[in-house]
Short mmCIF file of C-alpha atoms in Angstrom, two decimals:
data_model
loop_
_atom_site.label_atom_id
_atom_site.label_comp_id
_atom_site.label_asym_id
_atom_site.label_seq_id
_atom_site.Cartn_x
_atom_site.Cartn_y
_atom_site.Cartn_z
CA MET C 1 15.33 3.98 12.07
CA ILE C 2 17.23 6.68 10.08
CA ASN C 3 17.85 3.93 6.84
CA GLU C 4 13.83 2.95 6.78
CA CYS C 5 13.11 7.01 6.95
CA PHE C 6 15.39 7.45 4.23
CA ALA C 7 13.90 4.89 2.17
CA ILE C 8 10.68 6.04 2.69
CA TYR C 9 11.76 9.64 1.41
CA LEU C 10 14.11 8.47 -1.25
CA ARG C 11 11.03 6.54 -3.13
CA GLU C 12 9.28 9.94 -2.85
CA LEU C 13 12.48 11.49 -4.42
CA LEU C 14 12.80 9.37 -7.01
CA ILE C 15 8.94 9.58 -8.05
CA LEU C 16 9.54 13.65 -7.85
CA ARG C 17 12.60 13.36 -9.83
CA ARG C 18 10.49 11.92 -12.44
CA LYS C 19 8.21 14.27 -12.76
CA PHE C 20 10.05 16.87 -12.07
CA TRP C 21 9.57 19.47 -14.71
CA ARG C 22 5.69 18.41 -14.83
CA GLN C 23 6.26 19.20 -10.82
CA VAL C 24 7.94 22.33 -11.44
CA ALA C 25 5.35 23.88 -14.38
CA SER C 26 2.29 23.28 -11.90
CA MET C 27 3.75 24.65 -9.03
CA SER C 28 4.27 27.89 -11.25
CA VAL C 29 1.04 28.21 -12.16
CA SER C 30 -0.97 29.41 -9.47
CA PRO C 31 2.03 31.91 -8.19
CA THR C 32 2.28 33.61 -11.61
CA LEU C 33 -1.43 34.02 -11.62
CA TYR C 34 -1.82 35.47 -8.45
CA LEU C 35 0.80 37.71 -9.02
CA ILE C 36 -0.90 38.92 -11.71
CA ALA C 37 -4.44 38.38 -10.72
CA PHE C 38 -3.57 40.35 -7.82
CA GLY C 39 0.12 42.14 -7.60
CA PHE C 40 -0.07 43.90 -11.37
CA GLY C 41 -3.83 43.92 -11.01
CA MET C 42 -4.09 46.56 -8.04
CA GLY C 43 -2.03 48.63 -9.79
CA LYS C 44 1.95 49.76 -8.84
CA ASN C 45 1.12 52.67 -6.98
CA PHE C 46 -0.92 50.04 -3.98
CA ASP C 47 0.83 50.08 -0.88
CA VAL C 48 0.68 48.06 2.13
CA GLY C 49 1.75 50.21 4.94
CA SER C 50 4.90 51.96 3.40
CA ARG C 51 5.47 49.42 0.91
CA PRO C 52 4.36 48.22 -2.53
CA TYR C 53 1.92 45.55 -2.13
CA MET C 54 3.90 43.10 -4.28
CA GLU C 55 6.32 43.30 -1.73
CA PHE C 56 3.16 42.05 0.28
CA LEU C 57 1.92 39.98 -1.53
CA ILE C 58 5.14 37.75 -2.54
CA PRO C 59 5.91 36.34 1.50
CA GLY C 60 2.36 35.61 1.66
CA LEU C 61 2.51 33.65 -1.38
CA ALA C 62 5.42 31.56 -0.34
CA ALA C 63 3.58 31.08 3.63
CA MET C 64 0.74 30.10 1.40
CA SER C 65 2.74 27.88 -1.28
CA SER C 66 4.69 26.08 1.77
CA MET C 67 1.35 25.59 3.28
CA ILE C 68 -0.06 23.82 -0.04
CA TYR C 69 2.58 21.72 -1.47
CA SER C 70 3.96 20.21 2.16
CA PHE C 71 -0.45 20.13 2.97
CA GLY C 72 0.02 17.89 -0.75
CA ILE C 73 1.75 14.80 0.38
CA ALA C 74 -1.62 13.47 1.56
CA SER C 75 -2.64 13.29 -1.89
CA GLU C 76 0.41 11.34 -2.57
CA ILE C 77 -0.33 9.05 0.37
CA ASN C 78 -3.40 8.28 -0.85
CA VAL C 79 -2.63 7.64 -4.04
CA ALA C 80 -0.16 5.23 -2.95
CA ARG C 81 -2.66 3.75 -0.89
CA PHE C 82 -6.35 3.74 -1.92
CA TYR C 83 -4.86 3.38 -6.01
CA TRP C 84 -1.58 1.68 -6.44
CA LYS C 85 -1.53 -0.13 -2.44
CA ILE C 86 2.33 0.88 -2.57
CA PHE C 87 0.97 1.81 1.50
CA GLU C 88 0.33 -1.97 1.76
CA GLU C 89 4.56 -2.73 0.74
CA PHE C 90 5.49 -0.66 3.89
CA GLN C 91 2.30 -2.05 6.22
CA ALA C 92 4.28 -5.41 5.18
CA SER C 93 7.61 -4.37 6.17
CA PRO C 94 9.46 -3.86 9.37
CA VAL C 95 9.41 -0.13 9.17
CA ARG C 96 8.25 1.94 12.45
CA ASN C 97 5.94 4.36 11.92
CA ILE C 98 7.70 6.95 13.60
CA ALA C 99 10.39 6.39 10.38
CA PHE C 100 7.37 6.27 7.72
CA VAL C 101 6.01 9.67 9.67
CA ALA C 102 9.32 10.95 9.23
CA GLY C 103 9.78 9.96 5.68
CA GLU C 104 6.85 11.09 4.75
CA VAL C 105 6.95 14.83 6.45
CA LEU C 106 10.38 14.55 4.67
CA ALA C 107 8.89 14.56 1.24
CA GLY C 108 6.22 16.97 1.84
CA MET C 109 8.73 19.67 3.60
CA THR C 110 10.81 18.82 -0.23
CA ARG C 111 7.77 19.94 -2.16
CA SER C 112 7.11 22.96 -0.27
CA PHE C 113 10.82 24.49 -0.42
CA MET C 114 10.72 23.65 -4.41
CA ALA C 115 7.56 25.77 -4.20
CA VAL C 116 8.82 28.51 -2.30
CA ALA C 117 11.73 28.84 -4.53
CA ILE C 118 9.53 28.72 -7.51
CA ILE C 119 7.54 32.16 -6.27
CA LEU C 120 11.06 33.86 -5.01
CA ALA C 121 11.92 32.89 -8.92
CA VAL C 122 9.04 34.57 -9.97
CA GLY C 123 9.02 37.65 -7.88
CA PHE C 124 12.44 38.05 -8.94
CA ILE C 125 11.54 37.92 -11.99
CA SER C 126 8.62 40.67 -11.34
CA GLY C 127 11.45 42.73 -9.72
CA VAL C 128 10.85 42.69 -6.03
CA LYS C 129 13.44 42.50 -4.04
CA LEU C 130 13.57 40.90 -0.37
CA HIS C 131 15.74 39.70 2.34
CA TYR C 132 15.72 35.82 2.11
CA GLY C 133 17.53 35.05 5.38
CA ILE C 134 17.94 32.41 7.86
CA PHE C 135 14.74 33.82 9.18
CA PHE C 136 13.01 33.36 6.41
CA TRP C 137 13.51 29.75 5.54
CA THR C 138 13.00 29.15 9.74
CA GLY C 139 9.05 30.17 8.94
CA ILE C 140 9.08 27.95 5.84
CA PHE C 141 10.54 25.36 7.51
CA LEU C 142 8.54 25.43 10.80
CA ASN C 143 5.24 26.00 8.47
CA SER C 144 6.06 22.70 5.97
CA PHE C 145 7.07 20.69 9.10
CA LEU C 146 3.65 21.92 10.49
CA PHE C 147 1.36 21.52 7.28
CA ALA C 148 3.32 18.17 6.41
CA SER C 149 2.62 16.67 9.74
CA LEU C 150 -1.28 17.01 9.71
CA ALA C 151 -1.51 16.27 5.95
CA VAL C 152 0.58 12.29 7.08
CA GLY C 153 -2.19 12.27 10.05
CA LEU C 154 -4.94 13.07 8.31
CA ALA C 155 -3.80 10.98 5.44
CA MET C 156 -3.94 7.58 7.89
CA VAL C 157 -7.05 8.72 9.33
CA VAL C 158 -9.25 9.26 5.89
CA LYS C 159 -11.11 6.03 4.20
CA SER C 160 -11.68 7.55 0.71
CA HIS C 161 -9.59 9.56 -1.88
CA ALA C 162 -12.84 11.51 -2.12
CA ASP C 163 -12.41 12.42 2.15
CA GLN C 164 -9.36 13.76 1.19
CA ALA C 165 -10.37 16.32 -0.66
CA LEU C 166 -13.17 17.43 1.20
CA LEU C 167 -10.40 18.25 4.15
CA SER C 168 -8.61 20.18 1.42
CA ASN C 169 -11.82 22.19 0.56
CA PHE C 170 -12.64 22.19 4.49
CA VAL C 171 -9.00 23.12 5.97
CA ILE C 172 -6.40 24.40 3.30
CA THR C 173 -8.56 26.41 1.28
CA PRO C 174 -10.67 28.80 3.26
CA MET C 175 -6.70 28.98 5.55
CA ALA C 176 -5.48 30.26 2.39
CA PHE C 177 -7.25 33.30 1.96
CA LEU C 178 -7.99 34.15 5.57
CA GLY C 179 -4.29 34.01 6.79
CA GLY C 180 -2.80 36.81 6.21
CA THR C 181 -1.97 35.93 2.51
CA PHE C 182 -3.39 38.41 0.48
CA PHE C 183 -4.33 41.39 2.88
CA PRO C 184 -3.66 42.45 6.32
CA MET C 185 -4.83 41.46 8.80
CA LYS C 186 -5.17 44.83 10.74
CA ASN C 187 -7.61 45.50 8.41
CA MET C 188 -10.10 42.60 9.56
CA PRO C 189 -12.62 43.52 12.08
CA GLU C 190 -11.43 42.78 15.53
CA ILE C 191 -13.44 39.71 16.68
CA VAL C 192 -12.15 38.19 13.18
CA GLN C 193 -8.58 38.95 14.16
CA LYS C 194 -8.77 37.74 17.53
CA ILE C 195 -10.59 34.24 15.62
CA LEU C 196 -7.87 34.06 12.90
CA TYR C 197 -5.39 34.30 15.16
CA PHE C 198 -5.84 30.48 16.10
CA ILE C 199 -4.57 29.78 12.30
CA PRO C 200 -1.83 28.87 11.65
CA LEU C 201 -1.09 30.22 8.82
CA THR C 202 -1.68 33.39 10.37
CA HIS C 203 1.69 33.19 12.34
CA ALA C 204 3.46 31.42 9.59
CA SER C 205 2.71 34.43 7.45
CA SER C 206 3.52 36.88 10.03
CA VAL C 207 7.10 35.11 10.32
CA ILE C 208 7.69 35.07 6.71
CA ARG C 209 7.03 38.78 5.56
CA SER C 210 8.51 39.96 8.98
CA SER C 211 11.74 37.84 7.23
CA ALA C 212 11.55 38.94 4.60
CA TYR C 213 11.33 42.60 5.32
CA GLY C 214 14.08 42.33 7.50
CA ASP C 215 12.96 42.48 10.19
CA MET C 216 12.95 40.43 13.74
CA PRO C 217 9.43 38.07 13.26
CA ASP C 218 7.28 37.34 16.77
CA LYS C 219 8.90 35.20 18.64
CA ALA C 220 5.43 33.95 20.18
CA SER C 221 4.67 33.25 16.64
CA VAL C 222 7.62 31.00 15.82
CA LEU C 223 6.41 29.05 18.64
CA VAL C 224 3.32 28.23 18.51
CA LEU C 225 4.50 26.89 14.42
CA LEU C 226 7.20 25.06 16.55
CA PHE C 227 4.71 23.40 19.51
CA LEU C 228 1.75 23.16 16.67
CA GLY C 229 4.47 21.15 14.22
CA ILE C 230 5.53 18.72 17.16
CA VAL C 231 1.81 18.06 18.26
CA PHE C 232 0.99 17.13 15.12
CA PHE C 233 3.45 15.43 14.00
CA ILE C 234 2.98 13.01 17.52
CA ILE C 235 -0.46 12.95 16.55
CA ALA C 236 0.72 11.31 13.03
CA PHE C 237 2.93 9.08 14.60
CA ARG C 238 -0.40 8.01 16.73
CA VAL C 239 -2.57 7.51 14.21
CA VAL C 240 -0.73 5.33 11.43
CA HIS C 241 -2.11 2.15 13.07
CA LEU C 242 -5.55 3.39 11.81
CA ALA C 243 -4.37 2.79 8.00
CA ARG C 244 -4.75 -0.99 8.88
CA ASP C 245 -8.12 -2.72 8.47
CA MET Q 1 10.31 -29.46 13.84
CA ASP Q 2 8.54 -26.51 15.00
CA ASN Q 3 6.20 -25.36 12.87
CA ILE Q 4 7.31 -22.21 10.85
CA ILE Q 5 3.03 -20.92 11.08
CA GLU Q 6 1.01 -21.47 13.76
CA ILE Q 7 -2.63 -20.02 13.93
CA LYS Q 8 -4.47 -20.14 16.54
CA ASN Q 9 -8.39 -19.41 17.28
CA LEU Q 10 -7.57 -16.47 14.81
CA LYS Q 11 -11.11 -14.55 14.28
CA LYS Q 12 -11.87 -11.16 12.35
CA LYS Q 13 -15.00 -9.76 12.33
CA PHE Q 14 -15.94 -6.84 9.98
CA LYS Q 15 -18.96 -4.63 12.04
CA LYS Q 16 -21.76 -7.48 11.17
CA VAL Q 17 -19.71 -10.10 8.76
CA GLU Q 18 -17.79 -12.67 10.61
CA ALA Q 19 -14.94 -13.32 8.11
CA LEU Q 20 -12.83 -15.79 9.63
CA LYS Q 21 -14.63 -18.00 12.70
CA GLY Q 22 -11.41 -19.32 14.64
CA ILE Q 23 -8.88 -20.88 12.19
CA ASN Q 24 -6.34 -23.53 13.72
CA LEU Q 25 -3.71 -24.05 11.48
CA ASN Q 26 0.20 -24.99 11.77
CA VAL Q 27 2.29 -25.41 8.50
CA ALA Q 28 5.83 -27.09 9.02
CA PRO Q 29 9.10 -25.22 7.29
CA GLY Q 30 9.98 -25.65 3.91
CA GLU Q 31 6.16 -26.67 3.47
CA LEU Q 32 4.19 -25.36 0.32
CA PHE Q 33 0.75 -24.87 1.85
CA ALA Q 34 -2.15 -23.99 -0.54
CA TYR Q 35 -5.14 -22.20 0.89
CA LEU Q 36 -7.96 -23.08 -1.11
CA GLY Q 37 -11.62 -21.97 -1.49
CA PRO Q 38 -14.48 -19.98 -3.07
CA ASN Q 39 -14.36 -16.23 -3.34
CA GLY Q 40 -14.68 -14.60 -0.23
CA SER Q 41 -14.53 -17.89 2.44
CA GLY Q 42 -11.20 -15.61 4.14
CA LYS Q 43 -8.34 -16.50 2.43
CA THR Q 44 -7.05 -13.14 1.50
CA THR Q 45 -8.57 -11.58 4.90
CA THR Q 46 -5.82 -14.27 6.57
CA ILE Q 47 -3.24 -13.31 4.53
CA ARG Q 48 -3.41 -9.72 5.20
CA ILE Q 49 -3.89 -10.39 8.94
CA LEU Q 50 -0.81 -12.76 8.78
CA THR Q 51 0.97 -10.15 7.14
CA GLY Q 52 0.00 -7.27 9.38
CA LEU Q 53 -2.16 -5.82 7.02
CA SER Q 54 -5.22 -6.33 9.06
CA ARG Q 55 -5.78 -6.68 13.07
CA ALA Q 56 -7.28 -9.75 14.29
CA THR Q 57 -10.35 -9.47 16.37
CA SER Q 58 -9.05 -12.23 18.49
CA GLY Q 59 -6.72 -15.12 18.71
CA THR Q 60 -3.21 -15.31 18.16
CA ALA Q 61 -0.31 -16.14 15.11
CA LEU Q 62 3.02 -17.08 14.57
CA LEU Q 63 5.36 -16.38 12.23
CA ASN Q 64 9.15 -18.50 12.92
CA GLY Q 65 8.23 -18.66 16.82
CA LYS Q 66 7.46 -14.08 16.56
CA ASP Q 67 4.19 -13.30 17.78
CA ILE Q 68 2.53 -10.72 14.62
CA GLU Q 69 1.21 -8.52 17.48
CA ILE Q 70 3.63 -8.54 19.62
CA ASN Q 71 6.79 -9.03 17.56
CA ARG Q 72 5.77 -6.72 15.01
CA ILE Q 73 8.98 -5.45 13.59
CA GLU Q 74 10.35 -8.93 13.82
CA SER Q 75 7.61 -11.31 12.61
CA ARG Q 76 7.81 -9.07 9.02
CA ARG Q 77 11.19 -9.46 8.42
CA GLN Q 78 10.15 -13.26 8.52
CA PHE Q 79 8.23 -13.45 5.41
CA GLY Q 80 7.74 -11.65 1.59
CA LEU Q 81 4.29 -11.33 0.51
CA VAL Q 82 2.96 -10.95 -3.17
CA PRO Q 83 -0.26 -9.60 -2.73
CA GLN Q 84 -3.31 -10.34 -5.06
CA VAL Q 85 -3.37 -6.66 -6.01
CA ILE Q 86 -0.21 -5.17 -7.92
CA ASN Q 87 1.19 -2.94 -6.18
CA LEU Q 88 4.74 -2.25 -7.86
CA ASP Q 89 5.32 2.05 -7.89
CA PRO Q 90 4.46 2.22 -11.63
CA GLU Q 91 6.82 5.30 -11.63
CA LEU Q 92 10.01 3.44 -10.33
CA THR Q 93 12.04 0.96 -12.66
CA VAL Q 94 12.06 -2.63 -11.72
CA ARG Q 95 15.73 -2.24 -10.26
CA GLN Q 96 14.06 0.83 -8.11
CA ASN Q 97 10.98 -0.59 -6.81
CA LEU Q 98 13.55 -3.97 -5.81
CA ASP Q 99 16.07 -1.00 -3.62
CA ILE Q 100 13.58 0.43 -2.18
CA HIS Q 101 12.42 -2.42 -0.74
CA GLY Q 102 15.77 -4.05 0.39
CA ARG Q 103 16.20 -0.15 2.29
CA LEU Q 104 13.03 -0.72 3.84
CA PHE Q 105 14.14 -4.20 5.08
CA GLY Q 106 17.72 -2.21 6.26
CA MET Q 107 19.54 -4.40 3.55
CA LYS Q 108 22.89 -3.43 3.56
CA LYS Q 109 24.53 -1.77 -0.28
CA SER Q 110 26.15 -4.16 -1.33
CA ASP Q 111 24.11 -7.15 0.13
CA ARG Q 112 21.27 -5.25 -1.60
CA LYS Q 113 22.71 -4.74 -5.53
CA GLU Q 114 23.89 -8.10 -5.11
CA ARG Q 115 20.51 -9.68 -4.36
CA ILE Q 116 18.81 -7.87 -6.48
CA GLU Q 117 21.13 -9.02 -9.44
CA ALA Q 118 20.53 -12.48 -8.57
CA LEU Q 119 17.23 -12.95 -8.53
CA LEU Q 120 16.29 -10.55 -11.78
CA GLY Q 121 18.60 -13.70 -13.05
CA TYR Q 122 16.38 -15.72 -11.03
CA ILE Q 123 13.30 -14.37 -12.43
CA ASP Q 124 14.69 -14.15 -16.07
CA MET Q 125 14.06 -10.21 -16.14
CA SER Q 126 17.85 -8.97 -16.10
CA ASP Q 127 16.98 -7.45 -19.40
CA ARG Q 128 14.17 -4.96 -18.05
CA SER Q 129 15.73 -4.06 -14.74
CA GLU Q 130 15.85 -0.61 -16.28
CA SER Q 131 12.51 -0.54 -18.14
CA LEU Q 132 9.05 1.51 -16.07
CA VAL Q 133 7.26 -1.02 -13.95
CA LYS Q 134 4.57 0.87 -15.84
CA HIS Q 135 5.93 -0.20 -19.15
CA LEU Q 136 5.81 -4.24 -18.05
CA SER Q 137 2.99 -6.48 -18.88
CA GLY Q 138 0.99 -8.36 -16.34
CA GLY Q 139 3.22 -11.17 -16.24
CA LEU Q 140 6.28 -9.88 -15.59
CA LYS Q 141 5.16 -7.56 -12.45
CA ARG Q 142 3.78 -10.54 -10.98
CA ARG Q 143 7.81 -12.08 -11.39
CA VAL Q 144 9.20 -8.44 -10.01
CA MET Q 145 6.64 -8.92 -7.10
CA VAL Q 146 8.01 -12.44 -6.49
CA ALA Q 147 11.49 -11.56 -6.49
CA ARG Q 148 10.66 -8.33 -4.24
CA ALA Q 149 9.66 -11.11 -2.16
CA MET Q 150 12.04 -12.84 -2.02
CA LEU Q 151 14.85 -10.21 -1.69
CA HIS Q 152 15.36 -9.77 1.84
CA SER Q 153 15.54 -13.90 2.43
CA PRO Q 154 12.29 -14.23 3.91
CA ARG Q 155 11.44 -17.75 5.63
CA ILE Q 156 8.28 -17.59 4.29
CA ILE Q 157 6.89 -16.38 1.31
CA PHE Q 158 2.81 -15.55 1.23
CA LEU Q 159 1.35 -15.57 -2.26
CA ASP Q 160 -2.00 -14.28 -2.40
CA GLU Q 161 -3.67 -15.15 -5.95
CA PRO Q 162 -0.88 -15.04 -7.45
CA THR Q 163 -1.97 -16.30 -10.87
CA THR Q 164 -5.09 -14.77 -11.14
CA GLY Q 165 -5.74 -13.01 -14.38
CA LEU Q 166 -2.60 -14.18 -16.28
CA ASP Q 167 -3.30 -16.12 -19.20
CA PRO Q 168 -2.95 -20.47 -18.98
CA GLY Q 169 1.18 -19.46 -20.36
CA ILE Q 170 1.83 -17.43 -18.13
CA ARG Q 171 0.58 -18.68 -15.23
CA ARG Q 172 2.75 -22.48 -15.92
CA LYS Q 173 5.52 -20.15 -15.85
CA ILE Q 174 5.05 -18.21 -12.40
CA TRP Q 175 3.95 -22.21 -10.63
CA SER Q 176 7.82 -22.67 -11.78
CA LEU Q 177 9.03 -19.99 -10.09
CA ILE Q 178 7.03 -21.29 -6.75
CA LYS Q 179 8.04 -24.92 -7.36
CA LYS Q 180 11.28 -23.75 -7.51
CA ILE Q 181 11.48 -21.24 -4.42
CA GLN Q 182 10.18 -23.93 -2.61
CA GLN Q 183 12.60 -26.29 -3.70
CA ASP Q 184 15.30 -23.53 -2.21
CA GLY Q 185 13.77 -24.06 1.38
CA THR Q 186 11.57 -21.05 1.41
CA THR Q 187 8.04 -22.09 3.26
CA ILE Q 188 5.35 -20.92 0.70
CA PHE Q 189 2.15 -20.35 1.84
CA LEU Q 190 -0.31 -19.80 -1.43
CA THR Q 191 -4.14 -19.26 -1.39
CA THR Q 192 -5.95 -19.71 -4.78
CA HIS Q 193 -9.26 -20.47 -6.21
CA TYR Q 194 -7.74 -22.39 -8.86
CA ILE Q 195 -8.08 -26.58 -8.85
CA GLU Q 196 -5.50 -27.02 -10.95
CA GLU Q 197 -2.91 -24.47 -9.47
CA ALA Q 198 -3.74 -26.24 -5.98
CA GLU Q 199 -2.81 -29.60 -7.26
CA PHE Q 200 0.11 -29.19 -8.94
CA LEU Q 201 1.53 -27.05 -6.13
CA ALA Q 202 0.51 -27.74 -2.96
CA GLU Q 203 1.94 -30.53 -0.80
CA ARG Q 204 -1.31 -29.45 2.08
CA VAL Q 205 -4.28 -28.18 1.18
CA ALA Q 206 -6.72 -26.51 3.39
CA PHE Q 207 -10.57 -26.03 2.76
CA LEU Q 208 -11.57 -22.64 3.52
CA GLU Q 209 -15.83 -22.16 3.68
CA LYS Q 210 -17.43 -19.39 5.22
CA GLY Q 211 -14.11 -18.07 7.19
CA GLU Q 212 -14.09 -21.97 8.90
CA ILE Q 213 -11.33 -24.40 7.65
CA VAL Q 214 -13.22 -27.39 6.71
CA ALA Q 215 -10.71 -29.61 5.74
CA VAL Q 216 -7.14 -30.20 5.68
CA ASN Q 217 -4.83 -33.07 3.99
CA THR Q 218 -2.73 -33.63 1.12
CA PRO Q 219 -4.22 -33.49 -2.31
CA ALA Q 220 -3.68 -36.99 -2.73
CA SER Q 221 -5.06 -38.06 0.51
CA PHE Q 222 -8.43 -35.73 -0.56
CA MET Q 223 -8.84 -37.50 -4.15
CA GLU Q 224 -8.16 -41.16 -3.02
CA LYS Q 225 -11.26 -40.92 -0.65
CA LEU Q 226 -13.11 -40.38 -3.35
CA GLY Q 227 -11.25 -42.58 -6.25
CA SER Q 228 -9.32 -42.43 -9.21
CA TRP Q 229 -12.09 -41.47 -11.90
CA ALA Q 230 -15.61 -39.35 -12.10
CA VAL Q 231 -17.99 -39.37 -14.59
CA ASP Q 232 -20.52 -36.12 -14.93
CA ILE Q 233 -23.75 -36.27 -15.68
CA LEU Q 234 -26.62 -34.25 -16.63
CA GLY Q 235 -29.35 -35.46 -14.70
CA GLU Q 236 -33.12 -34.07 -14.63
CA ASP Q 237 -32.14 -32.43 -11.38
CA GLY Q 238 -29.14 -30.89 -12.86
CA LEU Q 239 -25.46 -32.29 -12.85
CA TYR Q 240 -24.21 -34.79 -10.44
CA THR Q 241 -20.77 -36.94 -10.60
CA GLU Q 242 -20.54 -40.49 -9.85
CA PHE Q 243 -16.57 -41.88 -8.62
CA PHE Q 244 -15.11 -44.90 -9.62
CA GLN Q 245 -11.75 -46.75 -8.25
CA SER Q 246 -11.08 -47.59 -11.77
CA SER Q 247 -11.37 -46.51 -15.41
CA GLU Q 248 -13.07 -50.08 -16.13
CA ASP Q 249 -15.31 -49.16 -13.91
CA ALA Q 250 -16.70 -45.94 -15.24
CA ASN Q 251 -16.83 -47.50 -18.19
CA ARG Q 252 -19.26 -49.84 -17.15
CA PHE Q 253 -21.13 -47.40 -15.49
CA ILE Q 254 -21.55 -45.63 -18.41
CA ALA Q 255 -22.42 -48.46 -20.39
CA SER Q 256 -25.41 -49.00 -18.46
CA GLY Q 257 -26.88 -46.34 -20.31
CA TYR Q 258 -25.92 -42.86 -19.51
CA GLU Q 259 -25.89 -39.95 -22.73
CA GLY Q 260 -24.68 -36.79 -21.90
CA PHE Q 261 -22.13 -37.26 -19.33
CA THR Q 262 -18.04 -36.68 -19.37
CA LYS Q 263 -15.73 -39.08 -17.51
CA ARG Q 264 -12.38 -37.66 -16.22
CA ARG Q 265 -9.74 -37.91 -13.78
CA VAL Q 266 -10.98 -37.02 -9.79
CA ASN Q 267 -9.95 -33.71 -9.02
CA LEU Q 268 -9.71 -31.06 -6.12
CA GLU Q 269 -12.37 -29.36 -6.64
CA ASP Q 270 -14.63 -32.85 -6.11
CA ALA Q 271 -13.45 -33.29 -3.12
CA PHE Q 272 -13.88 -29.96 -2.34
CA ILE Q 273 -17.51 -30.12 -3.39
CA ALA Q 274 -18.13 -33.56 -1.29
CA ILE Q 275 -17.06 -31.92 1.96
CA THR Q 276 -19.16 -28.14 0.91
CA GLY Q 277 -21.44 -29.48 -1.64
CA LYS Q 278 -19.90 -26.16 -3.62
CA LYS Q 279 -18.21 -25.74 -5.76
CA ILE Q 280 -14.90 -23.25 -5.51
CA GLY Q 281 -15.74 -21.53 -8.36
CA LEU Q 282 -18.78 -20.21 -6.94
CA SER Q 283 -19.39 -17.31 -4.25
CA GLY Q 284 -22.43 -17.25 -2.10
CA ASN Q 285 -25.24 -20.25 -2.87
CA GLY Q 286 -22.94 -22.07 -5.00
CA ASN Q 287 -24.76 -25.07 -3.84
CA VAL Q 288 -24.78 -28.02 -6.34
CA GLY Q 289 -26.89 -31.56 -7.13
CA SER Q 290 -28.28 -33.40 -4.37
CA GLY Q 291 -26.20 -36.50 -5.45
CA ILE Q 292 -22.71 -35.13 -4.87
CA LYS Q 293 -23.68 -33.62 -1.06
CA GLU Q 294 -24.36 -37.61 -0.56
CA LEU Q 295 -20.77 -38.67 -1.50
#
């Protein structure tokens, strides 16, 4: 099982290595623009709580990029499935569904960690110094595991590449803006806060931001991320067969 | 000896379209079997079901005794697949494509290395092992796909229209490769709509039409029933064909006053037309002149 999973993961790594610098450049564009637009645009004197807005923004961007790039594995799978037809090579091989899902989830998580590392580098260059310890990386791990698992499951269910783009527009983009990335949740009306509590990125932003501030993350949010990650992983494993005609 | 491929009453329905209407077929170990039919007759659907890419609506299929649905993992170890569409990773090299395949089939590192080197030599591409697949021609990509299908030493190789879109010279090279693989003891299941491909390669042929097998026999037996020579004549009702046992008989027929004719050897397409009333190269309503149906 581990060998099969590694074969799937290795293929994604080889492709990532081939496009490494293009990928790094692409991953750098969005956070840099957000930092310029929201971070510097708001002005140095704009604070959230007792901290400068830039310190609030960097962990939010880390959570958002972690979500976007781990979910991006769905696009890679769909290109392999609908365009290159490479997915059929996996379907016709003796690879267990769980090994396939685990390999692709790992690939999504790898992209997510790369994207977060780039954001931290951009933040460091901008003079933002936060705590990037074990709890911070645990938050990134859980968030990327959750969204990579969700991505693999959805990639098996969609019937065309266009469907995938729709999912990104309706699920990922709203979450990116409403999950506590750019503004504190407590500023929202109470009813909206309650609704946003059900968005996984809200919990990821909370865990990652608390850890980056050097505080203990909220245990409930950690458990929510862990629980949803496991549920999405199981669903992904259970729906692989739907990709067959 | 037991059959290596056993298909019983295999059916496949896509919404309202019945793509396969109950296929029954056996293929012996080491045989080179061709599945011949027009586009849309169900050739690719059959291969997709046998290789696990599609699910049958009903029926069973065994590969080397392993049920393709009950023993999914084990049955997949029995075959290699060369699909109709090129599905190599364009961003990876030839060697990386083969190596990933070997890993998917759980091959050990030393076995993978040894087998990849041997197969690159077998397909005459040792000097292109580090080339990116996206830089290869269509013919070379096909050869890599054949090598990939053989990498884990399967008992059966499924070739789904392996020479479609290739020029005649490259097509013949692929044919030689297929013959070589079969001579080494591997069972070949080939789908094609090229008559000459089936005639040149196959030991037995199944004619498939609208999701049904209408006849199974050796190419020679199919053709013997019609004769050795054919004369195509353009008559008032369109093109029709007369068959003769000898060249002399055909010449006598032509001498009796026909113009606008073509004399040629009988081929498998004549047999297909005689049985189905349709040309293989035509999909849908490819009916030919009524004179042929009478044969």
